[in-house]
Short mmCIF file of N, CA and C in Angstrom, two decimals:
data_model
loop_
_atom_site.label_atom_id
_atom_site.label_comp_id
_atom_site.label_asym_id
_atom_site.label_seq_id
_atom_site.Cartn_x
_atom_site.Cartn_y
_atom_site.Cartn_z
N MET K 1 12.64 6.12 47.41
CA MET K 1 11.97 4.86 47.59
C MET K 1 10.67 4.87 46.79
N VAL K 2 10.39 3.76 46.13
CA VAL K 2 9.18 3.62 45.33
C VAL K 2 8.15 2.85 46.14
N SER K 3 6.94 3.34 46.14
CA SER K 3 5.86 2.65 46.84
C SER K 3 4.99 1.92 45.83
N LEU K 4 4.62 0.70 46.16
CA LEU K 4 3.72 -0.06 45.29
C LEU K 4 2.26 0.18 45.65
N GLY K 5 2.04 0.99 46.67
CA GLY K 5 0.67 1.35 47.03
C GLY K 5 -0.09 0.28 47.78
N ASP K 6 0.61 -0.65 48.38
CA ASP K 6 -0.05 -1.69 49.17
C ASP K 6 0.66 -1.79 50.51
N GLU K 7 -0.04 -1.49 51.58
CA GLU K 7 0.58 -1.44 52.91
C GLU K 7 1.15 -2.78 53.35
N ARG K 8 0.73 -3.89 52.74
CA ARG K 8 1.26 -5.19 53.11
C ARG K 8 2.72 -5.35 52.70
N ILE K 9 3.14 -4.64 51.65
CA ILE K 9 4.53 -4.77 51.22
C ILE K 9 5.31 -3.46 51.22
N ASP K 10 4.62 -2.35 51.43
CA ASP K 10 5.35 -1.09 51.57
C ASP K 10 6.06 -1.09 52.92
N ASP K 11 7.28 -0.64 52.94
CA ASP K 11 8.08 -0.52 54.17
C ASP K 11 8.36 -1.85 54.86
N VAL K 12 8.39 -2.96 54.12
CA VAL K 12 8.79 -4.24 54.72
C VAL K 12 10.23 -4.54 54.31
N TYR K 13 10.89 -5.33 55.13
CA TYR K 13 12.24 -5.77 54.83
C TYR K 13 12.14 -6.98 53.91
N VAL K 14 12.58 -6.82 52.66
CA VAL K 14 12.50 -7.89 51.68
C VAL K 14 13.75 -8.76 51.81
N GLU K 15 13.54 -10.04 52.04
CA GLU K 15 14.65 -10.99 52.19
C GLU K 15 15.10 -11.57 50.86
N ASN K 16 14.15 -11.80 49.95
CA ASN K 16 14.46 -12.56 48.74
C ASN K 16 13.57 -12.10 47.61
N LEU K 17 14.15 -11.87 46.43
CA LEU K 17 13.40 -11.55 45.22
C LEU K 17 13.96 -12.42 44.10
N VAL K 18 13.07 -13.02 43.32
CA VAL K 18 13.52 -13.84 42.21
C VAL K 18 12.52 -13.70 41.06
N ALA K 19 13.05 -13.56 39.84
CA ALA K 19 12.20 -13.45 38.66
C ALA K 19 11.86 -14.84 38.14
N GLY K 20 10.59 -15.05 37.86
CA GLY K 20 10.16 -16.31 37.27
C GLY K 20 10.15 -16.23 35.76
N ASP K 21 10.12 -17.37 35.10
CA ASP K 21 10.07 -17.41 33.64
C ASP K 21 8.74 -16.89 33.09
N ASN K 22 7.77 -16.74 33.95
CA ASN K 22 6.42 -16.37 33.54
C ASN K 22 6.14 -14.88 33.67
N GLY K 23 7.18 -14.06 33.82
CA GLY K 23 7.01 -12.62 33.94
C GLY K 23 6.66 -12.15 35.34
N LEU K 24 6.61 -13.06 36.30
CA LEU K 24 6.31 -12.71 37.68
C LEU K 24 7.60 -12.55 38.47
N VAL K 25 7.53 -11.74 39.51
CA VAL K 25 8.62 -11.59 40.47
C VAL K 25 8.10 -12.08 41.81
N TYR K 26 8.81 -13.05 42.40
CA TYR K 26 8.41 -13.65 43.67
C TYR K 26 9.30 -13.08 44.77
N GLY K 27 8.70 -12.76 45.91
CA GLY K 27 9.47 -12.21 47.01
C GLY K 27 9.04 -12.73 48.35
N THR K 28 9.95 -12.64 49.31
CA THR K 28 9.64 -12.98 50.70
C THR K 28 10.04 -11.80 51.58
N SER K 29 9.27 -11.60 52.63
CA SER K 29 9.58 -10.56 53.60
C SER K 29 10.28 -11.19 54.80
N HIS K 30 10.86 -10.34 55.62
CA HIS K 30 11.54 -10.80 56.83
C HIS K 30 10.57 -11.54 57.76
N GLU K 31 9.31 -11.18 57.71
CA GLU K 31 8.29 -11.82 58.54
C GLU K 31 7.87 -13.20 58.01
N GLY K 32 8.32 -13.56 56.81
CA GLY K 32 7.98 -14.85 56.24
C GLY K 32 6.79 -14.81 55.31
N ASN K 33 6.31 -13.63 54.97
CA ASN K 33 5.21 -13.51 54.02
C ASN K 33 5.76 -13.61 52.60
N VAL K 34 4.93 -14.10 51.70
CA VAL K 34 5.32 -14.27 50.30
C VAL K 34 4.44 -13.35 49.46
N PHE K 35 5.05 -12.67 48.49
CA PHE K 35 4.28 -11.81 47.59
C PHE K 35 4.74 -12.03 46.16
N ILE K 36 3.83 -11.74 45.23
CA ILE K 36 4.11 -11.92 43.81
C ILE K 36 3.75 -10.63 43.09
N LEU K 37 4.69 -10.16 42.25
CA LEU K 37 4.51 -8.93 41.49
C LEU K 37 4.52 -9.22 40.00
N ARG K 38 3.76 -8.43 39.26
CA ARG K 38 3.82 -8.43 37.79
C ARG K 38 3.75 -6.98 37.35
N ASP K 39 4.73 -6.58 36.55
CA ASP K 39 4.80 -5.21 36.04
C ASP K 39 4.70 -4.17 37.15
N GLY K 40 5.32 -4.45 38.30
CA GLY K 40 5.33 -3.50 39.40
C GLY K 40 4.07 -3.47 40.23
N ASN K 41 3.15 -4.38 39.98
CA ASN K 41 1.90 -4.43 40.74
C ASN K 41 1.81 -5.72 41.53
N LEU K 42 1.22 -5.62 42.72
CA LEU K 42 1.03 -6.80 43.55
C LEU K 42 -0.05 -7.68 42.94
N VAL K 43 0.29 -8.95 42.67
CA VAL K 43 -0.65 -9.90 42.09
C VAL K 43 -1.23 -10.80 43.17
N ASN K 44 -0.36 -11.34 44.04
CA ASN K 44 -0.80 -12.21 45.14
C ASN K 44 0.03 -11.93 46.37
N TYR K 45 -0.57 -12.21 47.52
CA TYR K 45 0.10 -12.02 48.80
C TYR K 45 -0.32 -13.17 49.70
N TYR K 46 0.66 -13.83 50.29
CA TYR K 46 0.40 -14.96 51.19
C TYR K 46 0.98 -14.61 52.56
N GLU K 47 0.10 -14.37 53.51
CA GLU K 47 0.57 -14.05 54.85
C GLU K 47 0.94 -15.33 55.58
N LYS K 48 2.10 -15.31 56.23
CA LYS K 48 2.56 -16.49 56.96
C LYS K 48 1.52 -16.89 58.00
N ASP K 49 1.20 -18.18 58.00
CA ASP K 49 0.29 -18.71 59.02
C ASP K 49 0.84 -20.03 59.54
N GLU K 50 0.08 -20.71 60.36
CA GLU K 50 0.56 -21.93 61.01
C GLU K 50 0.79 -23.07 60.03
N THR K 51 0.25 -23.01 58.83
CA THR K 51 0.47 -24.09 57.86
C THR K 51 1.75 -23.91 57.06
N MET K 52 2.37 -22.74 57.16
CA MET K 52 3.58 -22.45 56.39
C MET K 52 4.82 -22.61 57.26
N HIS K 53 5.84 -23.22 56.70
CA HIS K 53 7.13 -23.28 57.36
C HIS K 53 7.82 -21.93 57.16
N PRO K 54 8.64 -21.48 58.12
CA PRO K 54 9.33 -20.19 57.94
C PRO K 54 10.22 -20.21 56.70
N ILE K 55 9.92 -19.38 55.73
CA ILE K 55 10.59 -19.38 54.44
C ILE K 55 11.83 -18.51 54.48
N THR K 56 12.96 -19.05 54.04
CA THR K 56 14.21 -18.30 53.97
C THR K 56 14.54 -17.85 52.55
N CYS K 57 14.05 -18.58 51.53
CA CYS K 57 14.29 -18.23 50.14
C CYS K 57 13.30 -18.99 49.27
N LEU K 58 13.17 -18.57 48.03
CA LEU K 58 12.29 -19.28 47.10
C LEU K 58 12.83 -19.19 45.70
N TYR K 59 12.29 -20.07 44.85
CA TYR K 59 12.70 -20.11 43.44
C TYR K 59 11.51 -20.58 42.62
N SER K 60 11.22 -19.89 41.56
CA SER K 60 10.12 -20.24 40.67
C SER K 60 10.50 -21.47 39.83
N ASP K 61 9.63 -22.47 39.82
CA ASP K 61 9.89 -23.69 39.05
C ASP K 61 9.73 -23.37 37.57
N PRO K 62 10.82 -23.44 36.79
CA PRO K 62 10.72 -23.08 35.37
C PRO K 62 9.94 -24.10 34.54
N LYS K 63 9.74 -25.30 35.07
CA LYS K 63 9.04 -26.34 34.32
C LYS K 63 7.55 -26.38 34.63
N LYS K 64 7.14 -25.79 35.74
CA LYS K 64 5.74 -25.85 36.16
C LYS K 64 5.26 -24.46 36.55
N PRO K 65 4.46 -23.82 35.72
CA PRO K 65 3.91 -22.51 36.08
C PRO K 65 3.12 -22.62 37.39
N ASP K 66 3.18 -21.58 38.19
CA ASP K 66 2.49 -21.47 39.47
C ASP K 66 3.12 -22.32 40.58
N TRP K 67 4.21 -23.01 40.30
CA TRP K 67 4.91 -23.80 41.31
C TRP K 67 6.18 -23.07 41.73
N ILE K 68 6.51 -23.18 43.02
CA ILE K 68 7.78 -22.66 43.52
C ILE K 68 8.45 -23.72 44.39
N TYR K 69 9.76 -23.60 44.50
CA TYR K 69 10.53 -24.28 45.52
C TYR K 69 10.76 -23.25 46.62
N TYR K 70 10.69 -23.65 47.87
CA TYR K 70 11.09 -22.72 48.91
C TYR K 70 11.89 -23.45 49.98
N GLY K 71 12.85 -22.71 50.53
CA GLY K 71 13.73 -23.26 51.54
C GLY K 71 13.37 -22.74 52.92
N THR K 72 13.74 -23.51 53.93
CA THR K 72 13.46 -23.15 55.32
C THR K 72 14.73 -23.31 56.16
N GLU K 73 14.68 -22.82 57.36
CA GLU K 73 15.82 -22.95 58.27
C GLU K 73 15.97 -24.37 58.78
N ASP K 74 14.88 -25.01 59.14
CA ASP K 74 14.96 -26.32 59.80
C ASP K 74 14.32 -27.47 59.05
N GLU K 75 13.39 -27.21 58.16
CA GLU K 75 12.60 -28.28 57.56
C GLU K 75 13.07 -28.68 56.16
N GLY K 76 14.04 -27.98 55.58
CA GLY K 76 14.53 -28.34 54.27
C GLY K 76 13.91 -27.54 53.14
N VAL K 77 13.60 -28.23 52.05
CA VAL K 77 13.07 -27.59 50.85
C VAL K 77 11.68 -28.17 50.56
N PHE K 78 10.81 -27.30 50.07
CA PHE K 78 9.45 -27.70 49.72
C PHE K 78 9.16 -27.29 48.28
N HIS K 79 8.24 -28.01 47.65
CA HIS K 79 7.79 -27.73 46.29
C HIS K 79 6.28 -27.60 46.38
N VAL K 80 5.74 -26.49 45.89
CA VAL K 80 4.31 -26.26 46.08
C VAL K 80 3.70 -25.54 44.88
N ASN K 81 2.46 -25.91 44.57
CA ASN K 81 1.64 -25.20 43.60
C ASN K 81 0.92 -24.10 44.37
N LEU K 82 1.24 -22.86 44.08
CA LEU K 82 0.66 -21.75 44.84
C LEU K 82 -0.86 -21.68 44.72
N LYS K 83 -1.40 -22.16 43.60
CA LYS K 83 -2.86 -22.16 43.46
C LYS K 83 -3.53 -23.14 44.41
N SER K 84 -2.78 -24.17 44.83
CA SER K 84 -3.33 -25.16 45.77
C SER K 84 -3.13 -24.77 47.22
N GLY K 85 -2.21 -23.86 47.49
CA GLY K 85 -1.95 -23.39 48.85
C GLY K 85 -0.75 -24.05 49.49
N PHE K 86 -0.17 -23.34 50.45
CA PHE K 86 1.04 -23.80 51.11
C PHE K 86 0.83 -25.08 51.92
N ASN K 87 -0.38 -25.36 52.33
CA ASN K 87 -0.63 -26.58 53.11
C ASN K 87 -0.51 -27.84 52.26
N THR K 88 -0.36 -27.70 50.93
CA THR K 88 -0.19 -28.86 50.04
C THR K 88 1.27 -29.06 49.63
N ALA K 89 2.18 -28.31 50.25
CA ALA K 89 3.59 -28.37 49.86
C ALA K 89 4.18 -29.76 50.07
N GLU K 90 4.97 -30.19 49.09
CA GLU K 90 5.68 -31.47 49.16
C GLU K 90 7.07 -31.22 49.71
N ARG K 91 7.46 -31.93 50.76
CA ARG K 91 8.78 -31.76 51.36
C ARG K 91 9.80 -32.59 50.59
N ILE K 92 10.95 -31.97 50.30
CA ILE K 92 12.06 -32.66 49.65
C ILE K 92 13.14 -32.83 50.71
N ASP K 93 13.49 -34.06 50.98
CA ASP K 93 14.52 -34.34 51.99
C ASP K 93 15.89 -33.96 51.44
N ILE K 94 16.54 -33.00 52.10
CA ILE K 94 17.86 -32.55 51.67
C ILE K 94 18.92 -32.88 52.72
N SER K 95 18.61 -33.81 53.61
CA SER K 95 19.58 -34.14 54.65
C SER K 95 20.86 -34.67 54.01
N PRO K 96 21.99 -34.32 54.55
CA PRO K 96 22.24 -33.73 55.87
C PRO K 96 22.23 -32.21 55.90
N LEU K 97 21.84 -31.54 54.82
CA LEU K 97 21.87 -30.08 54.79
C LEU K 97 20.75 -29.50 55.65
N VAL K 98 21.03 -28.35 56.25
CA VAL K 98 20.04 -27.58 57.01
C VAL K 98 20.29 -26.10 56.73
N GLY K 99 19.30 -25.29 57.04
CA GLY K 99 19.46 -23.84 56.91
C GLY K 99 19.65 -23.38 55.49
N VAL K 100 18.61 -23.47 54.68
CA VAL K 100 18.70 -23.14 53.25
C VAL K 100 18.80 -21.63 53.05
N PHE K 101 19.85 -21.21 52.33
CA PHE K 101 20.07 -19.79 52.02
C PHE K 101 19.59 -19.42 50.62
N ASP K 102 19.74 -20.35 49.66
CA ASP K 102 19.47 -20.00 48.27
C ASP K 102 19.08 -21.24 47.49
N ILE K 103 18.19 -21.06 46.52
CA ILE K 103 17.77 -22.10 45.58
C ILE K 103 17.89 -21.49 44.20
N ASN K 104 18.53 -22.22 43.28
CA ASN K 104 18.74 -21.67 41.95
C ASN K 104 18.90 -22.81 40.95
N GLN K 105 18.46 -22.60 39.74
CA GLN K 105 18.67 -23.60 38.70
C GLN K 105 19.84 -23.19 37.83
N ILE K 106 20.78 -24.14 37.68
CA ILE K 106 21.89 -23.97 36.75
C ILE K 106 21.98 -25.29 36.00
N GLY K 107 21.85 -25.23 34.68
CA GLY K 107 21.81 -26.45 33.89
C GLY K 107 20.55 -27.24 34.20
N ASP K 108 20.70 -28.53 34.38
CA ASP K 108 19.56 -29.41 34.63
C ASP K 108 19.26 -29.60 36.12
N TYR K 109 19.98 -28.91 36.99
CA TYR K 109 19.86 -29.14 38.42
C TYR K 109 19.29 -27.94 39.15
N ILE K 110 18.53 -28.21 40.19
CA ILE K 110 18.09 -27.19 41.13
C ILE K 110 19.11 -27.25 42.27
N TRP K 111 19.91 -26.20 42.43
CA TRP K 111 20.98 -26.17 43.41
C TRP K 111 20.49 -25.61 44.73
N ILE K 112 20.91 -26.23 45.81
CA ILE K 112 20.54 -25.83 47.16
C ILE K 112 21.81 -25.38 47.87
N CYS K 113 21.85 -24.13 48.30
CA CYS K 113 22.97 -23.60 49.09
C CYS K 113 22.47 -23.44 50.52
N SER K 114 23.27 -23.93 51.46
CA SER K 114 22.78 -23.96 52.84
C SER K 114 23.89 -23.72 53.85
N ARG K 115 23.46 -23.62 55.10
CA ARG K 115 24.38 -23.49 56.21
C ARG K 115 25.26 -24.72 56.34
N GLY K 116 24.79 -25.87 55.85
CA GLY K 116 25.54 -27.12 55.96
C GLY K 116 26.28 -27.54 54.71
N GLY K 117 26.30 -26.72 53.66
CA GLY K 117 26.99 -27.08 52.44
C GLY K 117 26.12 -26.87 51.21
N ILE K 118 26.31 -27.72 50.20
CA ILE K 118 25.63 -27.54 48.92
C ILE K 118 25.16 -28.89 48.39
N GLY K 119 24.08 -28.86 47.64
CA GLY K 119 23.55 -30.07 47.02
C GLY K 119 22.70 -29.71 45.82
N ALA K 120 22.20 -30.73 45.13
CA ALA K 120 21.41 -30.49 43.92
C ALA K 120 20.24 -31.45 43.85
N ILE K 121 19.13 -30.95 43.33
CA ILE K 121 17.97 -31.78 43.06
C ILE K 121 18.02 -32.12 41.58
N ALA K 122 18.06 -33.41 41.28
CA ALA K 122 18.06 -33.91 39.91
C ALA K 122 16.78 -34.70 39.68
N GLU K 123 16.60 -35.23 38.49
CA GLU K 123 15.40 -36.03 38.20
C GLU K 123 15.26 -37.22 39.12
N ASP K 124 16.38 -37.76 39.60
CA ASP K 124 16.32 -38.95 40.46
C ASP K 124 16.38 -38.60 41.95
N GLY K 125 16.22 -37.33 42.31
CA GLY K 125 16.19 -36.93 43.71
C GLY K 125 17.30 -36.00 44.11
N PHE K 126 17.49 -35.86 45.42
CA PHE K 126 18.47 -34.92 45.97
C PHE K 126 19.82 -35.61 46.17
N HIS K 127 20.89 -34.85 45.88
CA HIS K 127 22.24 -35.34 46.07
C HIS K 127 23.06 -34.28 46.79
N SER K 128 23.57 -34.62 47.96
CA SER K 128 24.47 -33.74 48.70
C SER K 128 25.87 -33.89 48.13
N LEU K 129 26.56 -32.78 47.93
CA LEU K 129 27.91 -32.83 47.38
C LEU K 129 28.91 -32.91 48.53
N ASP K 130 29.09 -34.10 49.03
CA ASP K 130 29.94 -34.32 50.20
C ASP K 130 31.42 -34.30 49.88
N TYR K 131 31.79 -34.48 48.64
CA TYR K 131 33.20 -34.59 48.27
C TYR K 131 33.86 -33.23 48.07
N LEU K 132 33.14 -32.14 48.22
CA LEU K 132 33.71 -30.81 48.06
C LEU K 132 34.31 -30.30 49.37
N PRO K 133 35.34 -29.46 49.29
CA PRO K 133 35.85 -28.85 50.52
C PRO K 133 34.89 -27.80 51.09
N LEU K 134 33.83 -27.46 50.32
CA LEU K 134 32.81 -26.51 50.79
C LEU K 134 31.76 -27.26 51.59
N ASN K 135 31.92 -27.34 52.87
CA ASN K 135 30.96 -28.09 53.67
C ASN K 135 30.32 -27.23 54.74
N ASN K 136 30.41 -25.91 54.56
CA ASN K 136 29.87 -25.03 55.58
C ASN K 136 29.45 -23.70 54.95
N SER K 137 28.26 -23.27 55.22
CA SER K 137 27.75 -21.94 54.87
C SER K 137 28.03 -21.50 53.44
N VAL K 138 27.38 -22.15 52.50
CA VAL K 138 27.40 -21.69 51.11
C VAL K 138 26.14 -20.86 50.93
N ASP K 139 26.31 -19.54 50.80
CA ASP K 139 25.16 -18.63 50.75
C ASP K 139 24.50 -18.58 49.38
N HIS K 140 25.31 -18.50 48.31
CA HIS K 140 24.77 -18.34 46.96
C HIS K 140 25.69 -19.01 45.96
N MET K 141 25.16 -19.26 44.78
CA MET K 141 25.97 -19.74 43.68
C MET K 141 25.44 -19.11 42.41
N MET K 142 26.31 -18.99 41.42
CA MET K 142 25.91 -18.38 40.16
C MET K 142 26.76 -18.95 39.04
N MET K 143 26.33 -18.70 37.83
CA MET K 143 27.07 -19.11 36.64
C MET K 143 27.46 -17.86 35.87
N ASP K 144 28.73 -17.77 35.47
CA ASP K 144 29.16 -16.60 34.73
C ASP K 144 28.87 -16.74 33.24
N TYR K 145 29.25 -15.75 32.47
CA TYR K 145 28.92 -15.72 31.03
C TYR K 145 29.59 -16.85 30.25
N GLU K 146 30.62 -17.48 30.80
CA GLU K 146 31.29 -18.58 30.13
C GLU K 146 30.77 -19.95 30.59
N GLY K 147 29.81 -19.95 31.50
CA GLY K 147 29.25 -21.20 31.98
C GLY K 147 29.95 -21.76 33.20
N ASN K 148 30.88 -21.01 33.79
CA ASN K 148 31.55 -21.46 35.00
C ASN K 148 30.67 -21.20 36.22
N GLN K 149 30.62 -22.15 37.12
CA GLN K 149 29.82 -22.00 38.33
C GLN K 149 30.72 -21.61 39.48
N SER K 150 30.21 -20.70 40.31
CA SER K 150 30.94 -20.31 41.52
C SER K 150 29.98 -19.98 42.63
#
């Protein structure tokens, strides 16, 4: 096991890690804390407090440096500038989906995988994919080397 030398993230259960386009690695702990690494060093740490919704996953916004999308169990998806703080997060209504497991960009869409199915955030807002036979517990999605999504 490798230690980063910071007791806030050493020996914690990491729920989610995602690489941003800006050379940063964003992570969440089981306790709901958010941390940011660069070159193996802790850059920022956000301890969960009453202003933060319990975070289940996050994704670095490739179009806006310092912004992330994060998913929650009950409140949906939020978009926030980390420099402004979590209390400034903008809520994105993803109903009827609940229980966000994963957020990922494939093509021009930010895809939301959840306990209630799958949907995508496009320039004109959120769209639930109701016409798919996948209407329950989609944990993750990815694109293979040929551009196929699964």
